[in-house]
Each structure stands twice: as C-alpha cells, then as structure tokens.
Coordinates of C-alpha atoms in Angstrom, one line a residue:
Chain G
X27 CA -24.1 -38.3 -13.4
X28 CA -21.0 -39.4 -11.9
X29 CA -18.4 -38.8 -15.1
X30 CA -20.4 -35.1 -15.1
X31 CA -19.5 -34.8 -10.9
X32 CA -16.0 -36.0 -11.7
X33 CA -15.6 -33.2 -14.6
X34 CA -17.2 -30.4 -13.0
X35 CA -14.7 -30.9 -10.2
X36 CA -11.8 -31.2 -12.7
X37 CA -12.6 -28.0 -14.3
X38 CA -13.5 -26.2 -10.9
X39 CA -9.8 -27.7 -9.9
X40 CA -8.1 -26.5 -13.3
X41 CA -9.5 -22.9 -12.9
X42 CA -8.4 -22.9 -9.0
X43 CA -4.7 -24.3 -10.2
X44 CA -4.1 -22.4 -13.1
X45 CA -5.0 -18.6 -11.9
X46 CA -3.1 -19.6 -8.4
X47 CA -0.1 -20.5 -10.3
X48 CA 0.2 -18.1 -13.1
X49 CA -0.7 -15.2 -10.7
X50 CA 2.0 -16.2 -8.3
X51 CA 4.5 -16.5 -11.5
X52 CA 3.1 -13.0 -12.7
X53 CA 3.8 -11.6 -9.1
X54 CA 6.9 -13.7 -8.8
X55 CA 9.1 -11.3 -6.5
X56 CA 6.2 -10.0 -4.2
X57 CA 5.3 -13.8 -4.3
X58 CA 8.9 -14.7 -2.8
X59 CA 9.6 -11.7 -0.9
X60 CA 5.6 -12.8 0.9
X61 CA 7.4 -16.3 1.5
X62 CA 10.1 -15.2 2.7
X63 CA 8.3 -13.3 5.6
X64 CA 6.4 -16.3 6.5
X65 CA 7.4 -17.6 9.9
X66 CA 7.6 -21.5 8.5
X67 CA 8.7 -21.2 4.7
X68 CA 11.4 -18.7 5.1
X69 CA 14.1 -20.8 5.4
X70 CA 12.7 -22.7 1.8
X71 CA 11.4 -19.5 0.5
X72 CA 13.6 -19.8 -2.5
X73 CA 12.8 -23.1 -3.2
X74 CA 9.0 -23.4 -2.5
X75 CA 8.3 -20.0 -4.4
X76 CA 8.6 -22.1 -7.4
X77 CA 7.9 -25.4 -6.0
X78 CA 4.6 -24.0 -5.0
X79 CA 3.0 -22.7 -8.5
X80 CA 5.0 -26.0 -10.7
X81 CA 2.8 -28.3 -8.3
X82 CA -0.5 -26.4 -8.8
X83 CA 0.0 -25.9 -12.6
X84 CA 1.7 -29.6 -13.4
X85 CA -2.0 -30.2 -11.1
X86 CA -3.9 -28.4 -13.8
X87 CA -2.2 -30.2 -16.6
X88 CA -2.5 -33.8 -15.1
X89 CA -6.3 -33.0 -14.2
X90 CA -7.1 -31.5 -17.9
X91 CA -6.4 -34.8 -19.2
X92 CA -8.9 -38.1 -19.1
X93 CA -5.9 -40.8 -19.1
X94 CA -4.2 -38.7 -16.0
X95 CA -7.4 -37.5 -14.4
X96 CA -6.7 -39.5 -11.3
X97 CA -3.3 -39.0 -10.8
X98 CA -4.6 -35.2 -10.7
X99 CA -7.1 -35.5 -8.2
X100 CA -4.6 -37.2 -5.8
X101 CA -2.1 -34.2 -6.2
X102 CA -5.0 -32.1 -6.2
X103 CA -5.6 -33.7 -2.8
X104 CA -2.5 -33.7 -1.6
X105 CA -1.4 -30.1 -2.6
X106 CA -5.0 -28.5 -0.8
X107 CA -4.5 -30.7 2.0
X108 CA -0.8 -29.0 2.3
X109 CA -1.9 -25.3 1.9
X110 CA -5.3 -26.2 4.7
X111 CA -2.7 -27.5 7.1
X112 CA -0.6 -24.6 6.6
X113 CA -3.3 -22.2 7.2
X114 CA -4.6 -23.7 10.4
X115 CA -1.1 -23.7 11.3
X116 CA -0.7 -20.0 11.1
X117 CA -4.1 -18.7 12.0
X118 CA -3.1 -20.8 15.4
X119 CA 0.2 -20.2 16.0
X120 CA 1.1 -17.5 14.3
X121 CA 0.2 -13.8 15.4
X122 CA 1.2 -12.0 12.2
X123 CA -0.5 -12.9 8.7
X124 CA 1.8 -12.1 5.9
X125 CA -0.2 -12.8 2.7
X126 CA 1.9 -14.4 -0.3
X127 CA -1.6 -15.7 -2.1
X128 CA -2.4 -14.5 -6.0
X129 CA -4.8 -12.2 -7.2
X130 CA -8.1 -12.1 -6.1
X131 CA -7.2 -14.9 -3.5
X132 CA -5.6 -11.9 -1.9
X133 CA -8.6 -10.4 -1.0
X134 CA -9.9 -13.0 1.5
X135 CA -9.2 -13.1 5.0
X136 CA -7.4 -16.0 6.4
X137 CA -10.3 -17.7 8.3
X138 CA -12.1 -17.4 4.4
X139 CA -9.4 -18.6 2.9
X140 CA -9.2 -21.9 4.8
X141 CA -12.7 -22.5 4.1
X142 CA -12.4 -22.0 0.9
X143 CA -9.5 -24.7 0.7
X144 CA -11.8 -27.1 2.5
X145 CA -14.1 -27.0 -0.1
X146 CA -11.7 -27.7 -2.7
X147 CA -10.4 -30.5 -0.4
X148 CA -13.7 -31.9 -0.5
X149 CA -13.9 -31.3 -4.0
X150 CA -10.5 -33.5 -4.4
X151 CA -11.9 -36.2 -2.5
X152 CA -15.3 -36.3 -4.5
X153 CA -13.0 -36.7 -7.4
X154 CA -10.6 -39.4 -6.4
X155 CA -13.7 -41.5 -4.8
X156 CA -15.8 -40.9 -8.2
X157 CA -13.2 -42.0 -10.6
X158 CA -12.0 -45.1 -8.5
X159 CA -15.2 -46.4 -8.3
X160 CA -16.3 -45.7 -11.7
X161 CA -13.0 -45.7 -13.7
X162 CA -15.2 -45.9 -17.1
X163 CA -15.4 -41.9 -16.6
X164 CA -12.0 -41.6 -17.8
X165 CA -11.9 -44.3 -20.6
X166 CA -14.9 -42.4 -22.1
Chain J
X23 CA -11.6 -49.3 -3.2
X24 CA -9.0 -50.1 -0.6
X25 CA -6.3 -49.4 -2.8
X26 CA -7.9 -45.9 -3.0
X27 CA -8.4 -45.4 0.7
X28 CA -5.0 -46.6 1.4
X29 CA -3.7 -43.8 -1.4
X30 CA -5.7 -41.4 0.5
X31 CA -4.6 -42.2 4.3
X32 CA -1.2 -42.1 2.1
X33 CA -1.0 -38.5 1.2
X34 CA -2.5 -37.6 4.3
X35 CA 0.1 -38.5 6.2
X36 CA 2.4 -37.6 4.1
X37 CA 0.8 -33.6 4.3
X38 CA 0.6 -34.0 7.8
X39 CA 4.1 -35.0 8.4
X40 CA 5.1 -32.3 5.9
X41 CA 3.5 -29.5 7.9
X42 CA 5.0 -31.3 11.3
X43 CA 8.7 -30.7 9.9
X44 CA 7.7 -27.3 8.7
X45 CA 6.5 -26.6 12.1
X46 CA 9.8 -28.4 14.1
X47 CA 11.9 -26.1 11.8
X48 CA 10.6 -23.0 12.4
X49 CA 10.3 -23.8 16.0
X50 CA 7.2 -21.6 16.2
X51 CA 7.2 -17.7 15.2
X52 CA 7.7 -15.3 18.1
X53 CA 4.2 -13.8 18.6
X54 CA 5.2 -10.6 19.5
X55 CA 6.7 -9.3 16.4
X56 CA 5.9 -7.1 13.9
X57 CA 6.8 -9.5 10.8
X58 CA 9.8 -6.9 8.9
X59 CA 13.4 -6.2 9.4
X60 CA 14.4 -2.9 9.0
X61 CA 18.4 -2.1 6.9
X62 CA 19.1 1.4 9.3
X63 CA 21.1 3.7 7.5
X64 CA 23.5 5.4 9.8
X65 CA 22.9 9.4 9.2
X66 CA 23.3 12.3 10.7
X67 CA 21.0 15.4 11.5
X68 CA 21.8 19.1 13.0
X69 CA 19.4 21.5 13.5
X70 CA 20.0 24.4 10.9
X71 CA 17.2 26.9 11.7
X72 CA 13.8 26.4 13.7
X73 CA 11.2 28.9 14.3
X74 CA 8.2 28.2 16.6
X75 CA 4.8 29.4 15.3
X76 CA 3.1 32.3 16.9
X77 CA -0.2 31.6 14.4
X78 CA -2.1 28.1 13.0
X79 CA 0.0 26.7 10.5
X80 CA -1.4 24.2 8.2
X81 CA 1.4 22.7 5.3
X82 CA 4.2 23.9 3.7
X83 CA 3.0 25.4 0.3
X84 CA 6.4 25.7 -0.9
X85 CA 9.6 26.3 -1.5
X86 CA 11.5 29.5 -3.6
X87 CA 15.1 30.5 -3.2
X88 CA 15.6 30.4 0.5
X89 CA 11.5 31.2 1.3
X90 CA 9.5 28.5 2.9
X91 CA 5.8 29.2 1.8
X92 CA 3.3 28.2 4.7
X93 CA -0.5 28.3 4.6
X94 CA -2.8 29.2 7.4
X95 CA -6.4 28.8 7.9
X96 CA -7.3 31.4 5.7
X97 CA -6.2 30.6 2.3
X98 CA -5.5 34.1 1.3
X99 CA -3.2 34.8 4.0
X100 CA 0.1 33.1 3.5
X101 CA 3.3 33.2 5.5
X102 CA 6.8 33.5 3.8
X103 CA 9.9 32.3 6.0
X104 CA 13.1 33.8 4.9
X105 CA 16.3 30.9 5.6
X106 CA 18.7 33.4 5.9
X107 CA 17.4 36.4 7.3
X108 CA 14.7 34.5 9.8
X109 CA 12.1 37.1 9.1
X110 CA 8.7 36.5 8.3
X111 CA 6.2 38.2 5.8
X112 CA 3.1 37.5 5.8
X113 CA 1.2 37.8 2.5
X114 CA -2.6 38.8 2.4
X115 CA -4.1 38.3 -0.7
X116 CA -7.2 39.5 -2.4
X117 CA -9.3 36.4 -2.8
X118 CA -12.9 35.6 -4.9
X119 CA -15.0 33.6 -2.5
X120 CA -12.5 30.9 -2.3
X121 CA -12.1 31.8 1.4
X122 CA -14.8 30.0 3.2
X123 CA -14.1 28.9 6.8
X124 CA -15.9 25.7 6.7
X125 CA -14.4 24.6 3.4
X126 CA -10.8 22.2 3.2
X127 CA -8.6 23.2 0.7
X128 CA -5.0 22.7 -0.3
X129 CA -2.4 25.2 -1.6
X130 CA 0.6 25.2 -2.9
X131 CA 3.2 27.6 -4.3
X132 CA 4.7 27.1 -7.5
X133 CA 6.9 30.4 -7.7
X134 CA 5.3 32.9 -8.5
X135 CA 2.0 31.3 -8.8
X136 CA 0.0 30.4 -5.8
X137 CA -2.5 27.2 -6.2
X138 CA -6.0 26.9 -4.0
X139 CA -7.9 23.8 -4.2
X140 CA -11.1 23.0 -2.2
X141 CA -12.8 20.3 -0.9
X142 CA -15.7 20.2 -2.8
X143 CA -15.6 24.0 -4.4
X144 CA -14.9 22.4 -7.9
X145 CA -12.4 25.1 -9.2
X146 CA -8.6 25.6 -8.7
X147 CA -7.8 29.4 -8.4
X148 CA -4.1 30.1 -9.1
X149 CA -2.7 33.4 -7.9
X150 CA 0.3 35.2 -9.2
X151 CA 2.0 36.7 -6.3
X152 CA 3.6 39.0 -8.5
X153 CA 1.0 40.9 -10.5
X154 CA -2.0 39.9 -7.5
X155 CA -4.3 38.8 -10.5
X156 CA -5.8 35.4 -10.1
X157 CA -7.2 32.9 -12.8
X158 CA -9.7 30.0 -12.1
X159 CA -10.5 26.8 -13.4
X160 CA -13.6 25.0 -13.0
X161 CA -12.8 21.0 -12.3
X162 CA -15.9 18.9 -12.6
X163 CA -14.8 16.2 -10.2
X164 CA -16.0 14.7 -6.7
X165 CA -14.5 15.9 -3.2
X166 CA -10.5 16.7 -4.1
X167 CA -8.6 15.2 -1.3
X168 CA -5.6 16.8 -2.4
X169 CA -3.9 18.6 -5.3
X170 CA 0.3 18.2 -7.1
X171 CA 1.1 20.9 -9.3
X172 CA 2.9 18.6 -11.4
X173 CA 4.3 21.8 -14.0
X174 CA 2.5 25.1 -14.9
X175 CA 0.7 23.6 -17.0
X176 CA -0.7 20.9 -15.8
X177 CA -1.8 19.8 -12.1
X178 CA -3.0 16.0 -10.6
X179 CA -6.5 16.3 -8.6
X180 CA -7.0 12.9 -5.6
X181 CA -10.4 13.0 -6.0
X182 CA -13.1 10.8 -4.6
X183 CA -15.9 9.3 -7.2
X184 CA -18.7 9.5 -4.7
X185 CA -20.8 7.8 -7.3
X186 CA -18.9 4.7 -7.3
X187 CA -17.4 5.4 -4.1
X188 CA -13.7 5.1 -5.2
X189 CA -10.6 7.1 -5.7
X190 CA -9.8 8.5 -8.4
X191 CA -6.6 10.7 -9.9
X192 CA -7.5 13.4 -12.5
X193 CA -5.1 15.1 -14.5
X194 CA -5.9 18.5 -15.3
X195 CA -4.5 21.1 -18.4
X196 CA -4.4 24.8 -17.5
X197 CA -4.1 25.5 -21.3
X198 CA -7.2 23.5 -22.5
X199 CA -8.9 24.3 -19.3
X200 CA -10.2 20.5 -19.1
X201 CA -9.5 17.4 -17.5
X202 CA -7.2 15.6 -20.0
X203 CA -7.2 12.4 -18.2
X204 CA -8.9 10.8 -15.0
X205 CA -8.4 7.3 -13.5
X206 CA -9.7 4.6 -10.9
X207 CA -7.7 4.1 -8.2
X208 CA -8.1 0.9 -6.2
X209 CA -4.9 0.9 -3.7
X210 CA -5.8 -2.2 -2.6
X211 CA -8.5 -4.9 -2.7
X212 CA -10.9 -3.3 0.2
X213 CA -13.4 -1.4 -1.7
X214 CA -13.9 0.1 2.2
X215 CA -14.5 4.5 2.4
X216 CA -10.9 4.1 4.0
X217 CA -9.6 3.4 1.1
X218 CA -9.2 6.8 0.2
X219 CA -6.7 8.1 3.1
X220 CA -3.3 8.3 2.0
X221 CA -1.0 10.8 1.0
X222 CA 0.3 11.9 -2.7
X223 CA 4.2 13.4 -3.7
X224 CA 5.5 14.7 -6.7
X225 CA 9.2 13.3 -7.3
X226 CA 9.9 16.8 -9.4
X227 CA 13.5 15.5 -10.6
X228 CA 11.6 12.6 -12.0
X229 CA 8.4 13.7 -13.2
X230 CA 6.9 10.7 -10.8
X231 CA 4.2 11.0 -8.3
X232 CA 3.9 8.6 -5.3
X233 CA 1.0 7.9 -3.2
X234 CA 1.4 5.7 -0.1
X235 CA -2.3 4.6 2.1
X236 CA -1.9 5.4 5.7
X237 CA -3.8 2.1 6.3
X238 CA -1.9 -0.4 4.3
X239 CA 1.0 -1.7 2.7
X240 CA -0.4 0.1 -0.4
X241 CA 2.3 2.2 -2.7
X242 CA 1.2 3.4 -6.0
X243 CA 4.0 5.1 -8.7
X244 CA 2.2 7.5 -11.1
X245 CA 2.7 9.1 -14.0
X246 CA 1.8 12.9 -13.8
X247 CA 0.0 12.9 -17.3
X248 CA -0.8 9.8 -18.7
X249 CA -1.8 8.5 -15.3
X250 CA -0.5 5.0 -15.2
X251 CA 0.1 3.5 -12.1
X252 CA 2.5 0.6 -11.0
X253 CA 1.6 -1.2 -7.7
X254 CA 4.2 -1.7 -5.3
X255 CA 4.1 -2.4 -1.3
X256 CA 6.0 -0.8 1.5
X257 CA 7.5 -3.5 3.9
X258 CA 5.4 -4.4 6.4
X259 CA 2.5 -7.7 5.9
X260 CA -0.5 -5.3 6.1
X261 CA -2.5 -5.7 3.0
X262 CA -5.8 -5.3 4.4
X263 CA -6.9 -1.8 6.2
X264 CA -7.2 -3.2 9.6
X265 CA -10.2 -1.3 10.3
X266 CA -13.4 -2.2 12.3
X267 CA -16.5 -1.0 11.1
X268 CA -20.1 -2.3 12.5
X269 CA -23.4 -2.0 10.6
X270 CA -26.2 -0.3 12.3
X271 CA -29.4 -0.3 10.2
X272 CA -28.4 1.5 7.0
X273 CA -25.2 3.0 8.3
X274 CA -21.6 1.8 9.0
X275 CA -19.5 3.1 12.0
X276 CA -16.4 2.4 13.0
X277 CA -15.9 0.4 15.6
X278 CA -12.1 0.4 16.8
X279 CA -9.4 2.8 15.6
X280 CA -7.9 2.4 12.3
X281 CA -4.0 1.0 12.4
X282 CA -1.7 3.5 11.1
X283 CA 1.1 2.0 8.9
X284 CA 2.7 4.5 6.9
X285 CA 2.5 8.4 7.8
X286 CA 3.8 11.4 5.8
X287 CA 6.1 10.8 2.5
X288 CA 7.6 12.9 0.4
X289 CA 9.7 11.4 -3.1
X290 CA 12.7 13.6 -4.0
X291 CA 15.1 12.2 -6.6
X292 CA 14.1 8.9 -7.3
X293 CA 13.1 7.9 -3.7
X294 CA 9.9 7.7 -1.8
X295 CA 11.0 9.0 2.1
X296 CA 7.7 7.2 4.3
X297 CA 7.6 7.9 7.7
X298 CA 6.6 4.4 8.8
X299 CA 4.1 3.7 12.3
X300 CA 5.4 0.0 13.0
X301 CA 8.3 -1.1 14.8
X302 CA 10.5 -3.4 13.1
X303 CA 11.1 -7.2 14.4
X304 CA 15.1 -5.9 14.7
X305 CA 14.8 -2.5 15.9
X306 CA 15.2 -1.2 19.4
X307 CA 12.3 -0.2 21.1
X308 CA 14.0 2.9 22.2
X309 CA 14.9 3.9 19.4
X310 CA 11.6 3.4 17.6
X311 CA 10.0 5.6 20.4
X312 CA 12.9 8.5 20.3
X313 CA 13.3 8.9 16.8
X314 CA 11.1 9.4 13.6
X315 CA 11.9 6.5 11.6
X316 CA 11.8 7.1 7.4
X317 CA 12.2 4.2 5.1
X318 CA 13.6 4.5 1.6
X319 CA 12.2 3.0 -1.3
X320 CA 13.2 3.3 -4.9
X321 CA 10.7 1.7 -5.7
X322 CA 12.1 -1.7 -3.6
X323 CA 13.1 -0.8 -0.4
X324 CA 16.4 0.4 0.6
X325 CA 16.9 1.0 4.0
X326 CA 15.8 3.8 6.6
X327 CA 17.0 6.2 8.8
X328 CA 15.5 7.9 11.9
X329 CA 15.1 11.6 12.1
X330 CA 15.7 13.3 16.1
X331 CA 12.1 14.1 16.1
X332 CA 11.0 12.4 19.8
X333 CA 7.2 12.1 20.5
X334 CA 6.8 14.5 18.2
X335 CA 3.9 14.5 15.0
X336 CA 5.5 15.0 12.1
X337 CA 3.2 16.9 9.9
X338 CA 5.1 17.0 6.5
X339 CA 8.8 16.6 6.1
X340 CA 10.6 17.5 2.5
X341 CA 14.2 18.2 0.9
X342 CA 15.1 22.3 0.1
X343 CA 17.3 22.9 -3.5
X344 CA 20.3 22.5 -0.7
X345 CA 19.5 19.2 0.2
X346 CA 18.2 20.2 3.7
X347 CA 15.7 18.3 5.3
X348 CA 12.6 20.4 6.5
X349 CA 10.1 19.4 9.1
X350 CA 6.5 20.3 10.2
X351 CA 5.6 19.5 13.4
X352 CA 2.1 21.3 14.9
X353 CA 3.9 24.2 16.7
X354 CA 6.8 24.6 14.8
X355 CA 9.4 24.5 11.5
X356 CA 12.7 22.6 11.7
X357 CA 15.5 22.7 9.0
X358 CA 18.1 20.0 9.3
X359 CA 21.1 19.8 7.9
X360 CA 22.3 16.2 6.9
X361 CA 25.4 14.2 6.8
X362 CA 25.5 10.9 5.5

C-alpha cells in the first residue's frame, strides 16, 4: 500500500515536472520575457528562466528513479514549496499578475494555481514521509 | 524519522528565506502600475486634409488612387472622398436583398469590385462598380464577424461556430465557389462568448493577416490561404479576458464591464499598428490621455508612437499608397501626413 502511495505520487510528480519544464523550454522567450515582468524575479529573470525548468526536470529525472526516489521528493518539496511561497507573495502584495506559467497551467487563475501547488506540496511530503519510514519501497 | 523531519524544517527554511531575499530585493512592486514599459518613438503628425461628416459613416471600405471609399448604413449607398479635389460622390447601387436594415454587414472595396458581407445572410455579394453587375456566393458558415478580401480570388470569413461556440477563420475561393479551408480559433485559453471580439488586418505587402482580441493580450499571425496561425502577445500581462459574468438560472450575464486592452489595428508592411487602452508603467499620464497611443509590433514589439487624436474614438486608422496615415473618428475623416 505504501510503496503503491509513494509511486502514484512519483508519477503524479514526474507528469507535473516534466510538462512544466518542457512547456516553459518550448515557450522559452514568452517564458523569460513573463519573468522579466515579474515584480520580484526581474532582476534574475535571465538566470531563473532556466534555473526554473532545469530544477523541475533534473526533479522528474531524480523522482523516475527507485535508488534517487527520495532525493526527488525532497527537491520536489522544496521546488513546490518555492513556487507556493512565491504565489502567496504576489497574490498579497502584488497588484498586477503577469503570468510566466506553461501550457495549460496558463489557464488557471492565481488563487487556483496556489491550490493546486498545495496539493502537490502535500503530495511531496506524503512522499518523503512514506519512503523514510519504509525505505524497502525503493530497494524493491 | 528525525533525520527526515530535520531535512524537512531544512528546506523549509531554506524556501522561506529564499522568498524573504526575493521580497527584500524587489522592495515590494508599486501597486499602481500597469506592469509594461513602453519604447516611444518620437514622430511627427500634420493634418493633410479632414472632412467632417454631414451623414452616418460606418468604416472605411477602401482605398483607390486618391478615393477613400466609405460605407453608410445602407450598404448600397457608398460614399467616395476625392484627396485632391475634396469632393464627394456618393454611389447608389442597385442591390438584391442584401440591404436589410436590421442585418450587420461588412464591405469593402477592392477596386473596382465592391464586397458585402452579412451577419448571418450566409452569401458575400461582390459588386463591380464599373459594369453595376453583381455576383454572389453562398458561404455556409455561422454569424461572420467580419470579412479580408485577401486577393480577387480569394477572401478570409471571422466566423463564429455557434455549434461549438468558438471562432473560427474560413477561407473562401471565388473561382471554386467553396470554402477551401476553415479553422478553430482559440485566441486564448477562455473558452468564454468574449472570446470572439477582436479585430482582423490584412498586411497586403505581406500576404499576412493579423488579428488582435480587444480583451487580451491575444495576437494571432495568419496565413490568408492555408490558414495557419502563430500565437504571439501584445505587451501588456493580460492573458485572461478580465470579464465578469454571473449565472442566473440557465443564463450568463455580465456582471461588470469588460477591460479593453487593445483597440483598432491595422498591419501595413510587416507591422501590426494596435491602438493600445493601458497606460504604460513609464508613460506620462498626460500624455496617455492627450494622445492616441499605437504600438508597433513585427511580430515582437518595437516601440509606439502617439497619434494627436485627444479624447477622441478612433474608429479605424490605416496607411494610403503615399504613406499617409488616415483616421476614423465618429464625426469625421483625418489624413495625416508623417515625418519620422
């Protein structure tokens, strides 16, 4: 029950990483010209328009495999904890919205979008919790 | 377990003080901006010629050697503005029942040929204003929004799927009589009936068309025939039609005014001209409320320039053979002459 918890969140995780990343890559310029509008990543807009998609697809890669699984989650963790802070920062400080997220991402609204990241907060800390207390699921 | 807690209180911290430094940097945004800078372009308009309507005018249907074409309420009754002379004829044509009050309809001239389209009349009727004869075309579509004569042979339809409740562009042959090719339009990701407001150009030096969403950021480059469409965005953060709509029972109804972002456009030469509804974060306010303010794109953007039009609408605006920049406003015409 657990191992199947800790792989469902995995793949839910992958799927999450992998079409953020690659549709931010695809969409690289509207990507970085969207960060460069943002009142608090404009002065790294450069830097964390690639930053940004690396972490969520070397994410993916770490989380795809058993041996790495955990390291995964923790980035996983850390990277969703990073972009929920971020929202909450703008939807309360800042008065104008500018949307740099990937494809259908796109289409929620802000207040969505951060409960959507809680989710897969949660999801990252269901992982981590899982594997460190059974850390058989990943020798299997 | 405490090794993993610890590794968890960790990161948190570490996000949190990550966040804190972003925030200290950016010292908070300034709430009362508009979130673009605008590049002006210093330029230089005189008024050439200007004639104040005595009659409704609805669009400008054209433009022949020196002869602005201008339609009126009644389809069949066009007016022709001579540049040089100032004199105006008015033409009054002999029309089948395309000329029904209630109905919306489009024209334009395409020297000598003179195109009609309807709302929801399903045929384009093209007059030659030569001979008086007229030919039309039956065009199985849903309401037409608007009509680009993209060549004599061929004309692009901004229809509305009222079955799927989309937009759609048709491309339509006047040789084979048929649709040759009809495409989806999503402009942007809100499937909402506003979708379908914008406004559609023909860049005839290109064979491009342009269509801009009065609502959003949205900017879509088309090709005329094959219909393939490349997504771009005008400057401003508005993805999203900021639109409020309520649900009463089965119906929808809006509940606050729509936000106007982009206005008229016209592409000429390579360029998309959009006159733009938001104030810039570094523009003067005065300036923004004196002036029309165009911005450039090609198809990034490139800079804009304001236009001596104050508190005035700006129907349609377009470039003559000449390079002259021509203006409809509700009462009148302007020609401007340009200097870079």
């Amino acid at each position: 029950m657990k191992k199947t918890i800790a792989e469902i969140a995995a793949c839910l995780l992958i799927l999450l990483f992998v079409y953020a990343g690659l549709s931010k890559l695809l969409d690289y310029h509207d990507f970085r010209f969207q960060l460069g509008r943002s009142p608090y990543l404009e002065k790294f807009a450069g830097f964390a328009s690639w930053l940004m998609p690396a972490s969520e697809i070397g994410a993916a890669v770490l989380l795809a495999f058993r041996k790495t699984r955990t390291a995964g989650f923790y980035l996983s963790f850390l990277l969703m904890l990073l972009f929920t802070g971020y929202i909450f920062i703008m939807l309360r400080y800042s008065s104008f919205l500018p949307c740099s997220c990937g494809g259908v991402l796109e289409a929620l609204s802000w207040q969505q979008h951060f409960y959507f990241n809680i989710f897969f907060v949660i999801l990252s800390l269901v992982g981590v919790l899982v594997l460190s207390r059974h850390p058989s699921t990943i020798e299997k | 377990m405490k090794r993993t807690l610890s590794s968890l209180i960790l990161l948190t911290l570490t996000a949190a003080s990550i966040l804190l430094c972003l925030a200290v940097i950016a010292d908070r945004p300034n709430k009362s901006l508009n979130g673009f800078s605008r590049k002006i372009i210093p330029r230089e308009f005189s008024v050439l010629r200007e004639w104040i309507f005595s009659e409704k005018v609805m669009a400008v249907a054209g433009i022949h050697a020196n002869t602005i074409y201008l339609s009126t309420p009644d389809p069949a009754r066009l007016l022709a503005w001579d540049l040089v002379s100032g004199k105006v004829q008015m033409i009054q044509l002999s029309l089948p029942a395309a000329r029904d009050p209630n109905e919306n309809f489009h024209t334009t001239v395409r020297y000598p040929n003179y195109y009609i389209t309807g709302t929801n009349s399903r045929r384009l009727i093209v007059v030659n204003l030569l001979a008086s004869g007229f030919a039309e075309y039956d065009i199985p579509t849903g309401p037409v929004l608007s009509t680009i004569i993209t060549d004599s042979n061929h004309a692009l339809l901004r229809c509305v799927d009222t079955v799927k409740h989309i937009l759609e562009f048709v491309a339509f042959d006047f040789r084979r009589k048929e649709i040759i090719q009809r495409r989806p339009v999503l402009v942007n990701r809100d499937p909402s009936i506003y979708a379908n407001d914008g406004m559609l150009s023909l860049d005839k030096e290109n064979m491009n068309c342009w269509y801009t969403h009065f609502y959003s950021n949205a900017m879509l480059l088309v090709s005329p025939s094959k219909l393939n469409m490349r997504k771009w965005k005008t400057i401003d953060t508005n993805n999203i039609p900021k639109i409020g709509s309520a649900r009463i029972g089965d119906a929808i109804a809006i509940s606050k005014a729509s936000t106007n972002i982009n206005l008229a456009n016209f592409a000429y030469k390579g360029k998309l001209y959009v006159q733009s509804a938001l104030m810039a974060d570094n523009e003067n306010i005065r300036d923004f409320r004196d002036y029309a303010v165009i911005d450039l794109y090609d198809p990034a953007y490139s800079g804009s320039f304001y236009l001596p039009l104050s508190k005035e609408k700006l129907k349609q605006f377009m470039f003559d053979e000449k390079g002259n920049l021509i203006t409809l406003l509700d009462d009148r015409i302007l020609v401007f002459e340009q200097s870079d």
